[in-house]
Protein backbone atom coordinates (compact mmCIF):
# COMPACT_ATOMS: atom_id res chain seq x y z
CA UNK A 1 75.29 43.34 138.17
CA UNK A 2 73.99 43.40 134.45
CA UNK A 3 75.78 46.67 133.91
CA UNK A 4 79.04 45.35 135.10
CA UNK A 5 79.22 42.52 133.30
CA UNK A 6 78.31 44.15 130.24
CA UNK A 7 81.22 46.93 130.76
CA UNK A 8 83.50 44.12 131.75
CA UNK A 9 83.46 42.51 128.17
CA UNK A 10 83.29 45.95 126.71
CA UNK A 11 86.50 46.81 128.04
CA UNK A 12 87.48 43.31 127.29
CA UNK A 13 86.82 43.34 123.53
CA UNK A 14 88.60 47.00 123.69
CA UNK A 15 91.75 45.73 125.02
CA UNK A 16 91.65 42.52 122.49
CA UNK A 17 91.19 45.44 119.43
CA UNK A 18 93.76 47.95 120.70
CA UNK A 19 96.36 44.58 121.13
CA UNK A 20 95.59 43.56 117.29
CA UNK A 21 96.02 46.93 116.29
CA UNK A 22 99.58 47.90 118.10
CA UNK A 23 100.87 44.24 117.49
CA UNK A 24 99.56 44.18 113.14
CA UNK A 25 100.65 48.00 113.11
CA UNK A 26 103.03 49.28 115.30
CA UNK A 27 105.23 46.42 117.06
CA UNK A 28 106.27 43.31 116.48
CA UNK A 29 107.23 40.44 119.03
CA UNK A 30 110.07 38.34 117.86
CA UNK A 31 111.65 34.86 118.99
CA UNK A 32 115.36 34.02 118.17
CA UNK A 33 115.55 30.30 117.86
CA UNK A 34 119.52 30.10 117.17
CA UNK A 35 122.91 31.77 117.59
CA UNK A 36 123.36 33.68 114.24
CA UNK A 37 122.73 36.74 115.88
CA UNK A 38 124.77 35.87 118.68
CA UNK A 39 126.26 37.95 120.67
CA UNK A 40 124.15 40.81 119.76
CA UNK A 41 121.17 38.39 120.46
CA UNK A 42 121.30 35.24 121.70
CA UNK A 43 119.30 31.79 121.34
CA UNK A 44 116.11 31.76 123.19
CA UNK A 45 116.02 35.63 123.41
CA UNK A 46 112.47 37.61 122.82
CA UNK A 47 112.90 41.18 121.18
CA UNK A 48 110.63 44.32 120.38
CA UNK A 49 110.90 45.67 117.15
CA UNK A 50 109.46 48.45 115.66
CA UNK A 51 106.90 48.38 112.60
CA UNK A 52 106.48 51.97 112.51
CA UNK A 53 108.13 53.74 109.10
CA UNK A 54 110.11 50.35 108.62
CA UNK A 55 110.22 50.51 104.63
CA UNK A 56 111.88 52.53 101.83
CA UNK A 57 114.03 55.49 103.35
CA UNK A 58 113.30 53.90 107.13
CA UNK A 59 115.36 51.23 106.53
CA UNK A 60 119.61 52.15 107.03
CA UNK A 61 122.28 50.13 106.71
CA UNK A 62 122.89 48.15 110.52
CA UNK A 63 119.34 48.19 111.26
CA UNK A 64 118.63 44.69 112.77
CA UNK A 65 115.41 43.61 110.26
CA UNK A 66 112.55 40.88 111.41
CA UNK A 67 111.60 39.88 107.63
CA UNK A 68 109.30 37.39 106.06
CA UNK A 69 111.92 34.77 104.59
CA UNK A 70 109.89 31.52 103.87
CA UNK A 71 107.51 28.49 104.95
CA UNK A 72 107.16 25.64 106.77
CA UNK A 73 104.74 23.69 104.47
CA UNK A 74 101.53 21.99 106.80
CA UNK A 75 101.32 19.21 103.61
CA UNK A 76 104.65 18.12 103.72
CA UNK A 77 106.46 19.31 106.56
CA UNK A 78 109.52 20.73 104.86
CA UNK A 79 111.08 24.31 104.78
CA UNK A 80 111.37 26.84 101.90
CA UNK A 81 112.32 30.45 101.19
CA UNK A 82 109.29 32.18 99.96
CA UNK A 83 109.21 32.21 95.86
CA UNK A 84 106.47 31.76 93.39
CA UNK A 85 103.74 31.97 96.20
CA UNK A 86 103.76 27.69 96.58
CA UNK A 87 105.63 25.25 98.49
CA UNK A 88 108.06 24.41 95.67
CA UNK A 89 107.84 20.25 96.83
CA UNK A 90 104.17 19.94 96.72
CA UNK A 91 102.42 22.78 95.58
CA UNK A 92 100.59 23.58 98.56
CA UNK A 93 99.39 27.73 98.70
CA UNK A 94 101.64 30.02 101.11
CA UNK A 95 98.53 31.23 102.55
CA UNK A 96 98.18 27.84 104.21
CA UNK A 97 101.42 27.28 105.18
CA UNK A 98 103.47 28.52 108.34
CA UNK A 99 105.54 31.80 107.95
CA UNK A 100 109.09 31.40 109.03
CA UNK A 101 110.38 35.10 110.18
CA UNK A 102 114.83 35.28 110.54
CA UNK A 103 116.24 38.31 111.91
CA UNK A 104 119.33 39.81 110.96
CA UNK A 105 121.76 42.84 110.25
CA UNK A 106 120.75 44.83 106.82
CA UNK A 107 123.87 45.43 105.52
CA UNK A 108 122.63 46.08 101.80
CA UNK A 109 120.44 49.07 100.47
CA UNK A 110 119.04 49.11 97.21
CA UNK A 111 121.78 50.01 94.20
CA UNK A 112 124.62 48.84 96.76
CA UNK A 113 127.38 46.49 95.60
CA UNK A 114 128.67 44.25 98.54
CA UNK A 115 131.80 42.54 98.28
CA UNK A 116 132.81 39.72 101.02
CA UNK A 117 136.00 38.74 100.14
CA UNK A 118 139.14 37.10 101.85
CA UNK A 119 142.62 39.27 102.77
CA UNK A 120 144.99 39.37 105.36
CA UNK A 121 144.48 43.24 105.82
CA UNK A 122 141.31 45.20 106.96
CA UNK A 123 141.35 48.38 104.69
CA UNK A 124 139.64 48.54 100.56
CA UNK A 125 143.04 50.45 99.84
CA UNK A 126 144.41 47.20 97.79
CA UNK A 127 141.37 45.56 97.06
CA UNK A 128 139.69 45.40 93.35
CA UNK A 129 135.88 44.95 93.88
CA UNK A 130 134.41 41.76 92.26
CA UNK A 131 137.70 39.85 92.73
CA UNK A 132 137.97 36.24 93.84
CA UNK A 133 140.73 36.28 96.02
CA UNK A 134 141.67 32.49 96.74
CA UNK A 135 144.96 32.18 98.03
CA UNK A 136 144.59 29.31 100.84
CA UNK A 137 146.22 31.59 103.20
CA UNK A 138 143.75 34.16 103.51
CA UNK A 139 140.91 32.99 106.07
CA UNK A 140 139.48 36.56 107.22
CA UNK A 141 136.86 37.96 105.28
CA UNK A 142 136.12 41.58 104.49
CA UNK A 143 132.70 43.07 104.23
CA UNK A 144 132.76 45.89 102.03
CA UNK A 145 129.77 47.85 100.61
CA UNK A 146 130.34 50.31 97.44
CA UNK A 147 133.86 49.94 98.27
CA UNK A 148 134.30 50.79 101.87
CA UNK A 149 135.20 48.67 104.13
CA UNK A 150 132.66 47.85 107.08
CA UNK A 151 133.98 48.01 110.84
CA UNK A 152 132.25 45.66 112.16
CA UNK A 153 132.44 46.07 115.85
CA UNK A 154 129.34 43.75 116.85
CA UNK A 155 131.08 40.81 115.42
CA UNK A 156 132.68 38.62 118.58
CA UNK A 157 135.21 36.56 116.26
CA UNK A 158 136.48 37.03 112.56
CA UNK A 159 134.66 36.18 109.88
CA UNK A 160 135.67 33.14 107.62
CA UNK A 161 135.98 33.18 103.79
CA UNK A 162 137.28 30.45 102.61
CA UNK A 163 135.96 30.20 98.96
CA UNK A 164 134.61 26.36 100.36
CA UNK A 165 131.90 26.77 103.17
CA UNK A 166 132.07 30.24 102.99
CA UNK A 167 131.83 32.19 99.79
CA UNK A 168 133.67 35.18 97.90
CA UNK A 169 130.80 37.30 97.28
CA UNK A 170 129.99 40.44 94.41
CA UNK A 171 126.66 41.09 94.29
CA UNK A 172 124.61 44.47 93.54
CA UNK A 173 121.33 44.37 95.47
CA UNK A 174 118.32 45.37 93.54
CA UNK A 175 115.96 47.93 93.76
CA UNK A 176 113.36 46.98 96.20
CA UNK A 177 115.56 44.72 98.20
CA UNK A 178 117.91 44.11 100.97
CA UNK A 179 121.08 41.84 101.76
CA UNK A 180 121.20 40.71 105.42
CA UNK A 181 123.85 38.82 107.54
CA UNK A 182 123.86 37.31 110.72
CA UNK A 183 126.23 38.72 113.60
CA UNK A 184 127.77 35.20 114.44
CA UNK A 185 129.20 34.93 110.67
CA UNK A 186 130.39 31.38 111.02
CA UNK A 187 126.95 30.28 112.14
CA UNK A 188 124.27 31.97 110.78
CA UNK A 189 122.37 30.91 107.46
CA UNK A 190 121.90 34.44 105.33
CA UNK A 191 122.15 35.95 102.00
CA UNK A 192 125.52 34.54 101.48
CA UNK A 193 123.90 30.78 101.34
CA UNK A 194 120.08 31.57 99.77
CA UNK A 195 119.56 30.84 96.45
CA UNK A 196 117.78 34.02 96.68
CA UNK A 197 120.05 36.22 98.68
CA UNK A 198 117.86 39.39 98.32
CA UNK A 199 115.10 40.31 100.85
CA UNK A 200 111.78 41.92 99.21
CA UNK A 201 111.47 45.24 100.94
CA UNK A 202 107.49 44.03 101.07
CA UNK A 203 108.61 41.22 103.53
CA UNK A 204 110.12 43.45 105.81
CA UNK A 205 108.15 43.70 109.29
CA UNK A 206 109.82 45.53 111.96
CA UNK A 207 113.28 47.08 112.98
CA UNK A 208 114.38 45.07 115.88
CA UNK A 209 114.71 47.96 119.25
CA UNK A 210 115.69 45.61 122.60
CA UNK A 211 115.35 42.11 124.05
CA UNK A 212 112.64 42.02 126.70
CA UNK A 213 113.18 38.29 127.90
CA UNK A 214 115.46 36.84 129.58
CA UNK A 215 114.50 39.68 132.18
CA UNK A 216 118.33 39.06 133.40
CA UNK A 217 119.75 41.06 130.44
């Protein structure tokens, strides 16, 4: 009886080690609290994405990224994109604060210019990059990157640039970093709107691989 109880908790404390290892080192179990990813996700969805080689070279443009993008701050209860290592309202230390993870589309590599800009037409042919194109009548944005036009397929309805809500944007991404936008681009809070829009390549966790709940899908 002694024996079996004693190889029950070894297998126990086994399992409980090989689960910390696989989950801290080689997947990572994500929960998508709104539609910005919709329809490629959608709210309430769990995924499994992959930590394994997720950095430097393992990270292409498309991958869908779970990232390290702020805190919720246990002092005073508010929200903030990770910074100087503090909550930026009351000073309280990251380390004791909750991490807030977002997951969206890289669309950025280090050294790459991205342009989101409004036209009428979905081709770079006519476009100068780093133009702010306001004429009222264009609505439809472009996503370009080094000059090329993105096709966009998993995008369910056009993207809005309206130079109001939703910016003209010319940006080069730094080295070491990553720009990132939501699949539902009318609804989804990303690099366009952060005041910073660049994601540290040392907050990436995990390339995102399939949604495992709802068990339906």
């Amino acid at each position: 009886m002694a024996h079996d109880i004693r190889e029950f908790f070894k297998s126990l404390i086994i399992a409980i080690l090989a689960a910390g290892f696989i989950s801290n080192f080689i997947i990572a179990v994500a929960y998508i609290p709104s539609g910005s990813m919709e329809s490629t996700m959608m709210t309430g969805d769990r995924v499994i994405g992959s930590r394994l080689g997720f950095s430097g070279n393992g990270i292409k443009h498309g991958d869908v990224a779970i990232f390290l993008h702020g805190y919720t701050c246990k002092e005073c209860g508010k929200q903030y994109q990770k910074e100087n290592g503090k909550c930026p309202y009351c000073g309280a230390s990251d380390s004791h604060n909750k991490k807030i993870y977002f997951t969206k589309r890289i669309i950025g590599l280090p050294g790459d210019t991205i342009d989101i800009v409004p036209t009428d037409i979905y081709s770079s042919d006519s476009l100068v990059m780093g133009t702010k194109y306001t004429d009222p009548q264009f609505y439809r944005a472009l996503v370009m990157v080094n000059g090329k036009a993105l096709d966009e397929k998993y995008i369910s309805e056009p993207m809005i640039c309206d130079n109001l809500e939703y910016p003209s944007i010319h940006v080069k991404v730094p080295d070491g970093c990553y720009y990132a936008l939501g699949d539902n681009r009318n609804n989804s809070d990303d690099s366009r709107f952060w005041q910073d829009p660049f994601i540290k390549e040392t907050d990436m966790v995990a390339k995102v691989l399939f949604c495992f709940y709802p068990f339906k899908d």
